[in-house]
Amino acid sequence: MNGATPKVEIRNLRKSFGTKAHRRTVLHDICLDIGEHEVVCLIGASGSGKSTMLRCINMLEPVDDGEIWLHGTGGAVDLAEPGLDPDPIRRRIGMVFQSYNLFPHMSVLRNITLAPMKVLGRSAGDAKATAMHLLQRLGLADKADAYPDQLSGGQQQRVAIVRALAMQPELMLLDEITAALDPVLVGEVLNVVREMRNDGMTMVLATHEMGFAREIADLVCFLQDGVILESAPPAQLFTEPQHAETRDFLARVIASGRL
Amino acid sequence: MAALSHREGAGDPPAPSRVLTRREVWLRQQRRRAALIAASSMTAVLLAVVLIVPRTPGWPTVKKTFFNGARFRQDFPDLLGYLWTDVKLFLTCVPFILIWGVALAMMRNIRNPALFPLRAFAAAYTDLFRGIPVILTIYLVGFGIPALGLKGEFHLLWFGGRWNSAYLWGPVALILAYSAYVAEVFRSGIEGIHESQRAGARSLGLTQTQTMRHVVLPQAARRVVPPLMNDMLSLQKDVALLSLLGVYELFRRAQVIKDRTFNYTPYVVAAVIFLILTIPETRLVDWYSARHRRRTGGSQVA
Ligand SMILES: Nc1ncnc2c1ncn2[C@@H]1O[C@H](COP(=O)(O)OP(=O)(O)O)[C@@H](O)[C@H]1O
Ligand SMILES: [Mg+2]
């Protein structure tokens, strides 16, 4: 993050769920800078707030307080601003979910071309060319006419990534995209993430794959109960964690054989 | 499952005349055995019915009053002509039920607080008409409204008549009741589309309307067709209830013949005619539902 111009600046982000009587704050005072072309990994136990944070950045959840500045060619916008139209923002940000969320009633090709055509107003031919190019790169060209339920989990997840990439986003949010996959299929999806990194994509990923986070991240943030307890480059965070909680978490992950 | 069959399909092409594998031979034997068991148990049940029923003390009377061959031949063409009235009443109700049902479902989906009264109305409406037996709705609407003493005449599609006619308020009662069922079918169809589908669409920048139109509704439509077809099948039969208001349709005609001849065969004829109409429809619903399950990737256990 040092030196790079920030793509996203999160300042004192607070988010809670529930009714007035039963309010639970799930993100406390989050501050984070995500530099252009940087990869930030969010790690932490389940329920620590990783998904919520990504959903806030994509305006899928309204925030209670704080600022989320998204920088781009047209200047900066605060995504936490109440009343801001989410649609023009979301087309600039790609998101991939743990459960793929492909549209089951559409072919792979249609899944990918729908948004470029409807949102960006691309022609069918143009959208198809982009989609086929991306599918080719990921070795999925022969699946263009298949339906999602005819694909393996790994293939579905790669299609979901292509679907997001077809919008040519400035930023990608990846929420535990390998968590629902068979271990043998994890590799093919992580390879795509490596490639995106090599292409200079700015990414925030929530992940349980510590080995991968260590390899790919510029910055790793350890979340616990909605607080970023520690954030550091992977070499530092994984080898000499500053907090006892971080050490505990990493020890538990190692014990479960995922590092 | 789709994934499996896909893989098989992509695999080796079947040679034109190849020797059956051991598994195929075994499967064929299994199928033959199953067919044999089904056929013999069916024969046993039929034999039991044919042998036992005629020995019951009341059978001669039942046979004469319910299964009178001569009456059957005479009443069948007569009653078949009245089926058209049922079908016309049914076809008149369907479009109104679908339109009103969709409208109610949309009202219940309203999130705008300013339009809360509409939402509350739709909720109350569906609760009310789903909670009352159809026959009571037919009685209350069909006898209650004409009792207001409405004058004059109406003309609607192929039905016309006086404003206090059972041919108007009978179908209205069916529309009121069935639109409540259909509204629930539509509503659960829309709500049954998982939140993640909406999130997936919105994350791509699709607007709320585009998400509804391209992602939610096409999936909901597939889900609602089987339950909708089931409701229409019930409606088809419930049209006969309008005979209670004096609508002269198939069942009413059967009653009239029974009253004249003191023979119940026309009821059996009416049942047979309804079956001729509904059995193909039922098969169609089953076929569609099965296809729907396959398409949506639901697994089937043999
Ligand atoms: N829509 C919601 N309504 C209420 N609570 C929620 C909702 N989404 C998430 N939470 C709560 O917020 C906390 C953080 O969840 P999440 O961001 O999904 O964590 P993670 O992705 O790290 O597992 C959890 O305690 C979860 O129960
Ligand atoms: Mg999560």
Coordinates of C-alpha atoms and ligand atoms in Angstrom, one line a residue:
Chain A
M1 CA 0.0 0.0 0.0
N2 CA 3.0 2.2 0.5
G3 CA 3.3 4.8 -2.2
A4 CA 0.6 3.5 -4.5
T5 CA -2.3 5.9 -5.1
P6 CA -5.3 4.6 -3.2
K7 CA -8.1 3.0 -5.2
V8 CA -10.4 2.8 -2.1
E9 CA -10.1 4.6 1.2
I10 CA -12.2 3.3 4.0
R11 CA -12.5 5.7 7.0
N12 CA -14.2 4.8 10.3
L13 CA -16.7 2.4 8.6
R14 CA -19.4 1.2 11.0
K15 CA -22.1 -1.3 10.2
S16 CA -24.7 -2.9 12.3
F17 CA -27.6 -5.3 11.7
G18 CA -30.9 -5.7 13.5
T19 CA -33.8 -3.7 14.8
K20 CA -33.5 -0.7 17.2
A21 CA -34.0 -3.0 20.1
H22 CA -31.6 -5.7 19.0
R23 CA -28.7 -3.9 17.3
R24 CA -25.5 -5.8 16.7
T25 CA -22.5 -3.9 15.3
V26 CA -20.6 -6.2 13.0
L27 CA -18.0 -3.7 11.7
H28 CA -16.4 -1.3 14.1
D29 CA -14.5 1.7 13.0
I30 CA -12.8 0.1 10.0
C31 CA -10.0 2.1 8.3
L32 CA -8.2 0.7 5.3
D33 CA -6.5 1.9 2.2
I34 CA -6.5 -0.2 -0.9
G35 CA -3.9 0.9 -3.4
E36 CA -4.3 0.8 -7.1
H37 CA -3.1 -2.6 -8.5
E38 CA -2.9 -3.9 -4.9
V39 CA -4.2 -7.2 -3.6
V40 CA -5.7 -7.0 -0.1
C41 CA -6.6 -10.2 1.7
L42 CA -9.1 -10.3 4.6
I43 CA -8.6 -13.2 6.9
G44 CA -10.4 -14.1 10.1
A45 CA -12.8 -16.6 11.6
S46 CA -16.2 -17.0 10.1
G47 CA -18.6 -14.3 11.4
S48 CA -15.8 -11.8 11.8
G49 CA -17.3 -9.5 9.2
K50 CA -15.3 -10.2 6.0
S51 CA -18.3 -10.6 3.8
T52 CA -20.1 -7.7 5.3
M53 CA -17.1 -5.5 4.6
L54 CA -17.0 -6.5 0.9
R55 CA -20.8 -6.1 0.6
C56 CA -20.5 -2.6 2.0
I57 CA -17.9 -1.7 -0.6
N58 CA -20.2 -2.9 -3.3
M59 CA -23.2 -1.0 -1.8
L60 CA -25.1 -4.3 -1.2
E61 CA -25.4 -3.2 2.4
P62 CA -26.1 0.3 3.6
V63 CA -23.5 1.5 6.1
D64 CA -24.3 3.2 9.4
D65 CA -21.4 5.6 9.6
G66 CA -18.0 6.4 8.0
E67 CA -16.7 6.9 4.5
I68 CA -15.7 4.7 1.6
W69 CA -14.0 6.7 -1.0
L70 CA -13.7 5.1 -4.4
H71 CA -11.2 6.9 -6.6
G72 CA -11.4 6.8 -10.4
T73 CA -10.9 8.8 -13.6
G74 CA -13.9 10.9 -12.8
G75 CA -12.7 11.9 -9.3
A76 CA -13.7 10.3 -6.0
V77 CA -17.1 9.3 -4.7
D78 CA -18.1 8.4 -1.1
L79 CA -20.0 5.1 -1.3
A80 CA -21.3 5.6 2.2
E81 CA -23.1 8.8 1.1
P82 CA -26.8 8.1 1.8
G83 CA -29.0 8.3 -1.3
L84 CA -26.1 7.7 -3.7
D85 CA -27.4 5.7 -6.8
P86 CA -25.6 2.3 -6.4
D87 CA -26.0 1.1 -10.0
P88 CA -23.3 3.3 -11.7
I89 CA -20.9 2.3 -8.8
R90 CA -21.5 -1.4 -9.0
R91 CA -20.8 -1.5 -12.7
R92 CA -17.3 -0.3 -11.9
I93 CA -16.8 -3.0 -9.2
G94 CA -16.8 -6.7 -9.9
M95 CA -17.9 -9.1 -7.2
V96 CA -17.6 -12.9 -7.0
F97 CA -19.4 -14.9 -4.3
Q98 CA -18.7 -18.1 -2.5
S99 CA -21.8 -19.7 -4.1
Y100 CA -21.0 -18.5 -7.7
N101 CA -24.5 -17.0 -8.1
L102 CA -24.6 -17.8 -11.8
F103 CA -28.1 -17.5 -13.4
P104 CA -29.2 -21.1 -13.8
H105 CA -31.7 -20.3 -16.6
M106 CA -29.1 -18.8 -18.9
S107 CA -26.2 -20.3 -20.8
V108 CA -22.7 -19.5 -19.8
L109 CA -22.4 -17.1 -22.7
R110 CA -25.6 -15.3 -21.8
N111 CA -24.6 -15.1 -18.1
I112 CA -21.5 -13.2 -19.2
T113 CA -23.0 -11.0 -21.9
L114 CA -26.2 -10.0 -20.0
A115 CA -24.7 -7.1 -18.0
P116 CA -22.4 -5.7 -20.7
M117 CA -25.4 -5.5 -23.0
K118 CA -28.0 -4.3 -20.6
V119 CA -25.9 -2.1 -18.3
L120 CA -23.1 -0.8 -20.7
G121 CA -25.2 -0.9 -23.8
R122 CA -22.7 -3.1 -25.7
S123 CA -23.9 -4.7 -28.9
A124 CA -24.5 -8.5 -28.8
G125 CA -21.6 -9.2 -31.1
D126 CA -19.2 -7.0 -29.2
A127 CA -20.3 -8.5 -25.8
K128 CA -19.9 -12.0 -27.2
A129 CA -16.5 -11.3 -28.6
T130 CA -15.3 -10.1 -25.2
A131 CA -16.9 -13.0 -23.4
M132 CA -15.4 -15.6 -25.8
H133 CA -12.0 -14.0 -25.5
L134 CA -12.1 -14.3 -21.7
L135 CA -13.5 -17.8 -21.8
Q136 CA -10.7 -18.8 -24.2
R137 CA -8.1 -17.5 -21.8
L138 CA -9.6 -19.5 -18.9
G139 CA -9.9 -22.7 -21.1
L140 CA -13.7 -22.6 -21.0
A141 CA -14.5 -21.7 -24.6
D142 CA -16.1 -25.1 -25.2
K143 CA -18.5 -24.4 -22.3
A144 CA -20.0 -21.2 -23.8
D145 CA -23.3 -22.9 -24.6
A146 CA -23.5 -25.1 -21.5
Y147 CA -25.8 -24.3 -18.6
P148 CA -24.4 -23.7 -15.1
D149 CA -25.6 -27.0 -13.8
Q150 CA -23.6 -28.9 -16.4
L151 CA -20.4 -27.5 -15.1
S152 CA -18.2 -28.5 -12.1
G153 CA -18.0 -26.1 -9.2
G154 CA -14.5 -24.9 -10.3
Q155 CA -15.8 -24.2 -13.8
Q156 CA -18.8 -22.4 -12.5
Q157 CA -16.6 -20.2 -10.3
R158 CA -14.3 -19.4 -13.2
V159 CA -17.4 -18.5 -15.3
A160 CA -18.5 -16.2 -12.4
I161 CA -15.1 -14.5 -12.5
V162 CA -15.4 -14.1 -16.3
R163 CA -18.8 -12.6 -15.8
A164 CA -17.4 -10.0 -13.4
L165 CA -14.4 -9.4 -15.6
A166 CA -16.5 -8.8 -18.7
M167 CA -17.7 -5.6 -17.1
Q168 CA -14.0 -4.4 -17.1
P169 CA -14.2 -3.5 -13.5
E170 CA -11.7 -1.2 -11.8
L171 CA -11.8 -3.3 -8.6
M172 CA -12.7 -6.9 -7.9
L173 CA -14.1 -8.2 -4.6
L174 CA -13.8 -11.9 -4.1
D175 CA -15.7 -13.4 -1.2
E176 CA -14.3 -16.8 -0.2
I177 CA -14.5 -17.9 -3.8
T178 CA -12.9 -21.3 -3.2
A179 CA -14.7 -22.1 0.1
A180 CA -17.4 -24.2 -1.6
L181 CA -15.1 -26.1 -3.9
D182 CA -13.6 -29.6 -3.7
P183 CA -10.0 -29.3 -2.8
V184 CA -8.9 -30.6 -6.2
L185 CA -10.8 -27.8 -7.9
V186 CA -9.4 -24.9 -5.8
G187 CA -6.2 -24.7 -7.8
E188 CA -7.8 -23.9 -11.1
V189 CA -9.7 -21.0 -9.5
L190 CA -6.7 -19.6 -7.6
N191 CA -4.7 -19.7 -10.9
V192 CA -7.2 -17.3 -12.4
V193 CA -6.8 -14.9 -9.4
R194 CA -3.0 -15.1 -9.9
E195 CA -3.5 -14.1 -13.5
M196 CA -5.7 -11.2 -12.6
R197 CA -3.0 -10.0 -10.2
N198 CA -0.4 -10.2 -13.0
D199 CA -2.8 -8.1 -15.1
G200 CA -2.7 -5.5 -12.4
M201 CA -6.3 -5.8 -11.1
T202 CA -7.0 -4.2 -7.8
M203 CA -8.5 -6.9 -5.6
V204 CA -9.9 -7.4 -2.1
L205 CA -10.4 -11.0 -1.2
A206 CA -11.8 -12.7 1.8
T207 CA -10.2 -16.1 2.1
H208 CA -9.4 -19.1 4.2
E209 CA -6.6 -20.1 2.0
M210 CA -3.7 -18.8 4.1
G211 CA -1.0 -20.2 1.8
F212 CA -2.5 -18.4 -1.1
A213 CA -3.0 -15.1 0.9
R214 CA 0.7 -15.3 1.8
E215 CA 1.7 -15.7 -1.8
I216 CA -0.6 -13.2 -3.5
A217 CA -1.4 -10.4 -1.0
D218 CA 0.3 -7.0 -0.7
L219 CA -1.5 -6.5 2.5
V220 CA -3.2 -9.0 4.9
C221 CA -5.9 -7.8 7.3
F222 CA -6.9 -9.9 10.2
L223 CA -10.5 -9.3 11.3
Q224 CA -11.9 -10.3 14.6
D225 CA -15.4 -9.5 15.7
G226 CA -15.7 -6.7 13.2
V227 CA -12.4 -5.0 14.0
I228 CA -9.2 -5.0 11.9
L229 CA -7.0 -6.2 14.7
E230 CA -3.8 -6.3 12.6
S231 CA -2.9 -5.4 9.1
A232 CA 0.5 -6.0 7.6
P233 CA 2.3 -7.3 4.5
P234 CA 2.0 -11.1 4.5
A235 CA 5.7 -11.8 5.3
Q236 CA 5.3 -9.9 8.5
L237 CA 1.8 -10.9 9.5
F238 CA 2.3 -14.6 9.0
T239 CA 5.8 -14.8 10.5
E240 CA 5.6 -12.4 13.4
P241 CA 2.0 -11.5 14.2
Q242 CA 1.8 -8.7 16.8
H243 CA -1.4 -9.8 18.6
A244 CA -2.0 -12.9 20.6
E245 CA -5.4 -13.3 18.8
T246 CA -3.7 -13.3 15.4
R247 CA -1.2 -15.9 16.7
D248 CA -4.1 -18.0 18.0
F249 CA -6.1 -17.8 14.8
L250 CA -3.0 -18.7 12.7
A251 CA -2.2 -21.6 15.1
R252 CA -5.8 -22.9 14.7
V253 CA -5.5 -22.6 10.9
I254 CA -2.2 -24.5 10.9
A255 CA -3.7 -27.2 13.1
S256 CA -6.5 -27.6 10.6
G257 CA -3.9 -28.1 7.9
R258 CA -4.8 -25.0 5.8
L259 CA -1.5 -23.1 5.8
Chain B
M1 CA -28.5 -35.8 -12.9
A2 CA -27.7 -33.4 -15.7
A3 CA -24.0 -33.3 -15.1
L4 CA -23.7 -37.0 -15.3
S5 CA -25.8 -37.6 -18.4
H6 CA -23.8 -34.7 -20.0
R7 CA -20.6 -36.5 -19.4
E8 CA -22.0 -39.8 -20.7
G9 CA -23.2 -38.1 -23.8
A10 CA -19.9 -36.6 -24.4
G11 CA -18.1 -40.0 -24.0
D12 CA -17.9 -42.9 -26.4
P13 CA -20.5 -42.9 -29.2
P14 CA -22.6 -46.1 -29.0
A15 CA -21.5 -48.6 -31.6
P16 CA -24.4 -49.7 -33.8
S17 CA -24.5 -53.4 -32.9
R18 CA -22.6 -54.1 -29.8
V19 CA -22.9 -56.8 -27.3
L20 CA -24.8 -55.8 -24.1
T21 CA -22.7 -55.2 -21.1
R22 CA -23.4 -57.3 -18.0
R23 CA -24.9 -54.3 -16.3
E24 CA -27.3 -53.8 -19.3
V25 CA -28.4 -57.4 -19.2
W26 CA -29.0 -57.2 -15.5
L27 CA -31.0 -53.9 -15.9
R28 CA -33.1 -55.5 -18.6
Q29 CA -33.9 -58.5 -16.3
Q30 CA -34.8 -56.1 -13.5
R31 CA -37.2 -54.2 -15.7
R32 CA -38.8 -57.4 -17.0
R33 CA -39.3 -58.6 -13.4
A34 CA -40.8 -55.3 -12.3
A35 CA -43.3 -55.4 -15.2
L36 CA -44.3 -58.9 -14.3
I37 CA -44.9 -58.1 -10.6
A38 CA -46.9 -55.0 -11.5
A39 CA -49.1 -56.9 -14.0
S40 CA -49.8 -59.9 -11.7
S41 CA -50.6 -57.7 -8.6
M42 CA -52.9 -55.6 -10.8
T43 CA -54.7 -58.7 -12.0
A44 CA -55.1 -60.0 -8.5
V45 CA -56.7 -56.7 -7.3
L46 CA -59.1 -56.5 -10.3
L47 CA -60.1 -60.2 -9.8
A48 CA -60.8 -59.5 -6.1
V49 CA -63.0 -56.5 -7.0
V50 CA -64.9 -58.4 -9.8
L51 CA -65.4 -61.4 -7.6
I52 CA -66.3 -59.7 -4.3
V53 CA -68.3 -56.6 -5.2
P54 CA -71.1 -58.5 -7.1
R55 CA -71.6 -60.7 -4.0
T56 CA -72.4 -57.7 -1.7
P57 CA -76.1 -57.5 -0.8
G58 CA -76.8 -54.1 -2.3
W59 CA -75.0 -54.7 -5.6
P60 CA -78.0 -55.5 -7.8
T61 CA -79.6 -52.2 -6.8
V62 CA -76.4 -50.2 -7.2
K63 CA -75.8 -51.7 -10.6
K64 CA -79.3 -50.8 -11.8
T65 CA -79.3 -47.2 -10.4
F66 CA -75.6 -46.2 -11.0
F67 CA -74.4 -48.3 -13.8
N68 CA -77.4 -48.6 -16.1
G69 CA -76.0 -49.3 -19.6
A70 CA -79.1 -48.0 -21.5
R71 CA -79.2 -44.8 -19.5
F72 CA -75.4 -44.4 -20.0
R73 CA -75.7 -44.6 -23.8
Q74 CA -78.6 -42.1 -23.8
D75 CA -77.2 -39.6 -21.3
F76 CA -73.6 -39.5 -22.5
P77 CA -74.2 -37.4 -25.6
D78 CA -76.8 -35.3 -23.8
L79 CA -74.4 -34.4 -21.0
L80 CA -71.4 -34.0 -23.2
G81 CA -73.2 -31.1 -24.8
Y82 CA -73.4 -29.4 -21.4
L83 CA -69.6 -29.8 -20.8
W84 CA -69.1 -26.8 -23.2
T85 CA -70.9 -24.6 -20.6
D86 CA -68.4 -25.6 -18.0
V87 CA -65.5 -25.0 -20.3
K88 CA -66.8 -21.6 -21.3
L89 CA -67.2 -20.6 -17.7
F90 CA -63.7 -21.9 -16.9
L91 CA -62.1 -20.0 -19.9
T92 CA -63.9 -16.8 -18.9
C93 CA -62.6 -17.0 -15.3
V94 CA -58.9 -17.8 -16.1
P95 CA -57.8 -14.5 -17.6
F96 CA -59.4 -12.5 -14.8
I97 CA -57.9 -14.8 -12.2
L98 CA -54.4 -14.5 -13.6
I99 CA -54.5 -10.7 -14.0
W100 CA -56.0 -10.1 -10.6
G101 CA -53.7 -12.7 -9.0
V102 CA -50.6 -11.0 -10.4
A103 CA -51.9 -7.6 -9.3
L104 CA -52.4 -8.9 -5.8
A105 CA -48.9 -10.5 -5.8
M106 CA -47.3 -7.3 -6.9
M107 CA -49.2 -5.3 -4.2
R108 CA -47.9 -7.7 -1.6
N109 CA -44.4 -7.1 -2.8
I110 CA -44.6 -3.3 -2.4
R111 CA -41.8 -2.0 -0.2
N112 CA -42.7 1.7 -0.4
P113 CA -44.2 2.8 2.9
A114 CA -46.5 5.3 1.2
L115 CA -48.3 2.5 -0.5
F116 CA -48.6 0.4 2.7
P117 CA -52.5 0.4 2.5
L118 CA -52.3 -1.4 -0.8
R119 CA -50.0 -4.0 0.7
A120 CA -52.3 -4.4 3.7
F121 CA -55.3 -4.7 1.5
A122 CA -53.7 -7.5 -0.6
A123 CA -52.6 -9.4 2.5
A124 CA -56.1 -9.1 4.0
Y125 CA -57.7 -10.1 0.7
T126 CA -55.7 -13.3 0.3
D127 CA -56.1 -14.3 3.9
L128 CA -59.8 -13.8 3.6
F129 CA -60.5 -15.8 0.5
R130 CA -57.9 -18.5 1.2
G131 CA -59.5 -19.0 4.5
I132 CA -63.1 -19.5 3.3
P133 CA -64.2 -22.7 1.6
V134 CA -64.9 -22.0 -2.1
I135 CA -68.4 -23.2 -1.8
L136 CA -69.2 -20.6 0.9
T137 CA -67.8 -17.8 -1.2
I138 CA -70.0 -19.0 -4.0
Y139 CA -73.1 -19.0 -1.8
L140 CA -72.3 -15.6 -0.2
V141 CA -71.5 -13.8 -3.4
G142 CA -73.9 -15.8 -5.7
F143 CA -76.9 -15.3 -3.5
G144 CA -75.9 -12.2 -1.5
I145 CA -75.2 -9.8 -4.3
P146 CA -78.3 -10.6 -6.5
A147 CA -80.3 -10.1 -3.3
L148 CA -79.4 -6.4 -3.5
G149 CA -82.0 -6.3 -6.3
L150 CA -79.8 -5.1 -9.1
K151 CA -81.7 -4.2 -12.3
G152 CA -80.7 -4.2 -16.0
E153 CA -78.5 -6.4 -18.2
F154 CA -74.8 -7.0 -18.8
H155 CA -72.8 -8.3 -21.7
L156 CA -69.4 -9.9 -21.2
L157 CA -67.5 -12.0 -23.8
W158 CA -69.9 -14.9 -24.6
F159 CA -72.0 -14.4 -21.4
G160 CA -74.7 -11.9 -21.1
G161 CA -77.8 -11.6 -19.0
R162 CA -79.3 -9.7 -16.1
W163 CA -77.2 -8.0 -13.5
N164 CA -78.6 -10.3 -10.8
S165 CA -77.8 -13.4 -12.8
A166 CA -76.0 -16.4 -11.4
Y167 CA -74.0 -16.5 -14.6
L168 CA -72.4 -13.3 -13.6
W169 CA -71.9 -13.7 -9.8
G170 CA -71.0 -17.3 -9.9
P171 CA -67.9 -16.7 -12.0
V172 CA -67.2 -13.6 -10.0
A173 CA -67.1 -15.7 -6.8
L174 CA -64.7 -18.2 -8.5
I175 CA -62.5 -15.3 -9.6
L176 CA -62.4 -13.8 -6.1
A177 CA -61.5 -17.1 -4.5
Y178 CA -59.0 -18.4 -7.1
S179 CA -57.2 -15.1 -7.5
A180 CA -56.2 -15.4 -3.8
Y181 CA -54.7 -18.8 -4.4
V182 CA -53.0 -17.7 -7.6
A183 CA -51.6 -14.5 -5.9
E184 CA -50.0 -16.8 -3.3
V185 CA -48.5 -18.9 -6.0
F186 CA -47.0 -15.9 -7.8
R187 CA -45.8 -14.4 -4.5
S188 CA -44.0 -17.5 -3.4
G189 CA -42.6 -17.9 -6.9
I190 CA -41.0 -14.5 -6.7
E191 CA -39.8 -14.8 -3.1
G192 CA -38.5 -18.3 -3.7
I193 CA -35.7 -17.0 -5.9
H194 CA -32.8 -16.9 -3.6
E195 CA -31.4 -13.6 -2.4
S196 CA -28.0 -14.5 -3.9
Q197 CA -29.5 -14.4 -7.4
R198 CA -30.5 -10.8 -6.8
A199 CA -27.1 -10.0 -5.2
G200 CA -25.4 -11.6 -8.2
A201 CA -27.4 -9.4 -10.6
R202 CA -27.2 -6.2 -8.7
S203 CA -23.4 -6.6 -8.2
L204 CA -23.1 -6.5 -12.0
G205 CA -24.8 -3.1 -12.1
L206 CA -28.2 -4.3 -13.3
T207 CA -31.0 -2.0 -12.0
Q208 CA -33.8 -3.3 -9.8
T209 CA -36.2 -3.5 -12.8
Q210 CA -33.6 -5.3 -15.0
T211 CA -32.9 -7.7 -12.2
M212 CA -36.7 -8.5 -11.9
R213 CA -37.1 -8.8 -15.6
H214 CA -34.0 -10.8 -16.6
V215 CA -33.1 -12.8 -13.5
V216 CA -36.0 -13.1 -11.0
L217 CA -39.2 -13.3 -13.2
P218 CA -37.9 -15.9 -15.7
Q219 CA -36.9 -18.2 -12.9
A220 CA -40.1 -17.5 -10.9
A221 CA -42.2 -18.2 -14.0
R222 CA -40.8 -21.7 -14.4
R223 CA -41.5 -22.4 -10.7
V224 CA -45.1 -21.2 -10.7
V225 CA -46.3 -23.0 -13.8
P226 CA -46.7 -26.4 -12.1
P227 CA -48.7 -25.1 -9.0
L228 CA -50.6 -22.7 -11.3
M229 CA -51.6 -25.6 -13.5
N230 CA -52.8 -27.5 -10.4
D231 CA -54.9 -24.6 -9.4
M232 CA -56.4 -24.4 -12.8
L233 CA -57.2 -28.1 -12.7
S234 CA -59.2 -27.5 -9.4
L235 CA -60.9 -24.6 -10.9
Q236 CA -62.0 -26.7 -13.9
K237 CA -63.8 -29.0 -11.5
D238 CA -65.1 -26.3 -9.1
V239 CA -67.0 -24.8 -12.0
A240 CA -69.5 -27.5 -11.3
L241 CA -70.2 -25.9 -7.9
L242 CA -71.9 -23.1 -9.7
S243 CA -74.8 -25.5 -10.3
L244 CA -75.8 -24.7 -6.7
L245 CA -76.6 -21.2 -7.8
G246 CA -78.7 -22.6 -10.7
V247 CA -76.1 -22.3 -13.4
Y248 CA -77.3 -24.9 -16.0
E249 CA -74.1 -26.8 -16.7
L250 CA -73.0 -30.4 -16.8
F251 CA -73.6 -31.4 -13.1
R252 CA -76.8 -29.5 -12.9
R253 CA -78.0 -31.2 -16.1
A254 CA -77.1 -34.6 -14.5
Q255 CA -79.2 -33.7 -11.5
V256 CA -82.2 -32.8 -13.7
I257 CA -82.0 -36.1 -15.5
K258 CA -81.7 -37.9 -12.2
D259 CA -84.7 -36.2 -10.8
R260 CA -86.7 -37.1 -13.9
T261 CA -85.6 -40.8 -14.1
F262 CA -84.8 -41.6 -10.5
N263 CA -81.6 -43.1 -11.8
Y264 CA -78.1 -42.0 -10.7
T265 CA -76.3 -43.1 -13.9
P266 CA -76.1 -39.5 -15.1
Y267 CA -73.8 -38.7 -12.2
V268 CA -71.4 -41.5 -13.2
V269 CA -71.6 -40.2 -16.8
A270 CA -70.8 -36.7 -15.5
A271 CA -67.8 -38.1 -13.6
V272 CA -66.6 -39.9 -16.7
I273 CA -66.9 -36.8 -18.8
F274 CA -64.9 -34.8 -16.2
L275 CA -62.2 -37.5 -16.2
I276 CA -62.0 -37.4 -20.0
L277 CA -61.2 -33.7 -19.6
T278 CA -59.0 -33.7 -16.5
I279 CA -56.9 -36.9 -16.9
P280 CA -55.0 -35.5 -20.0
E281 CA -54.6 -32.2 -18.1
T282 CA -53.3 -34.0 -15.0
R283 CA -50.8 -36.0 -17.1
L284 CA -49.7 -32.7 -18.8
V285 CA -49.1 -31.1 -15.4
D286 CA -47.1 -34.1 -14.2
W287 CA -45.1 -34.2 -17.4
Y288 CA -44.3 -30.5 -17.2
S289 CA -43.4 -30.7 -13.5
A290 CA -41.0 -33.6 -14.1
R291 CA -39.4 -31.8 -17.0
H292 CA -39.2 -28.7 -14.8
R293 CA -37.4 -30.7 -12.1
R294 CA -34.9 -32.1 -14.6
R295 CA -34.3 -28.6 -16.1
T296 CA -33.7 -27.1 -12.7
G297 CA -31.2 -29.8 -11.8
G298 CA -33.3 -31.4 -9.1
S299 CA -32.0 -35.0 -8.6
Q300 CA -34.3 -37.9 -9.1
V301 CA -34.1 -41.1 -7.1
A302 CA -35.2 -44.1 -9.0
Ligands
LIG1 N1 -28.1 -9.8 6.7 C1 -27.7 -9.9 8.0 N2 -28.5 -9.7 9.0 C2 -28.1 -9.9 10.3 N3 -26.8 -10.2 10.6 C3 -26.0 -10.4 9.7 C4 -26.3 -10.3 8.3 N4 -25.2 -10.6 7.5 C5 -24.2 -10.9 8.4 N5 -24.7 -10.8 9.7 C6 -23.8 -11.0 10.9 O1 -22.7 -10.2 10.8 C7 -21.6 -10.9 11.3 C8 -20.5 -10.9 10.2 O2 -20.9 -11.8 9.2 P1 -20.1 -11.9 7.8 O3 -19.7 -10.6 7.3 O4 -20.8 -12.8 6.9 O5 -18.8 -12.7 8.4 P2 -17.7 -13.5 7.6 O6 -17.9 -13.3 6.1 O7 -16.4 -13.1 8.1 O8 -17.9 -15.0 7.9 C9 -22.0 -12.2 11.7 O9 -22.2 -12.3 13.0 C10 -23.3 -12.4 11.0 O10 -24.2 -13.2 11.8
MG2 MG -18.4 -14.7 4.7

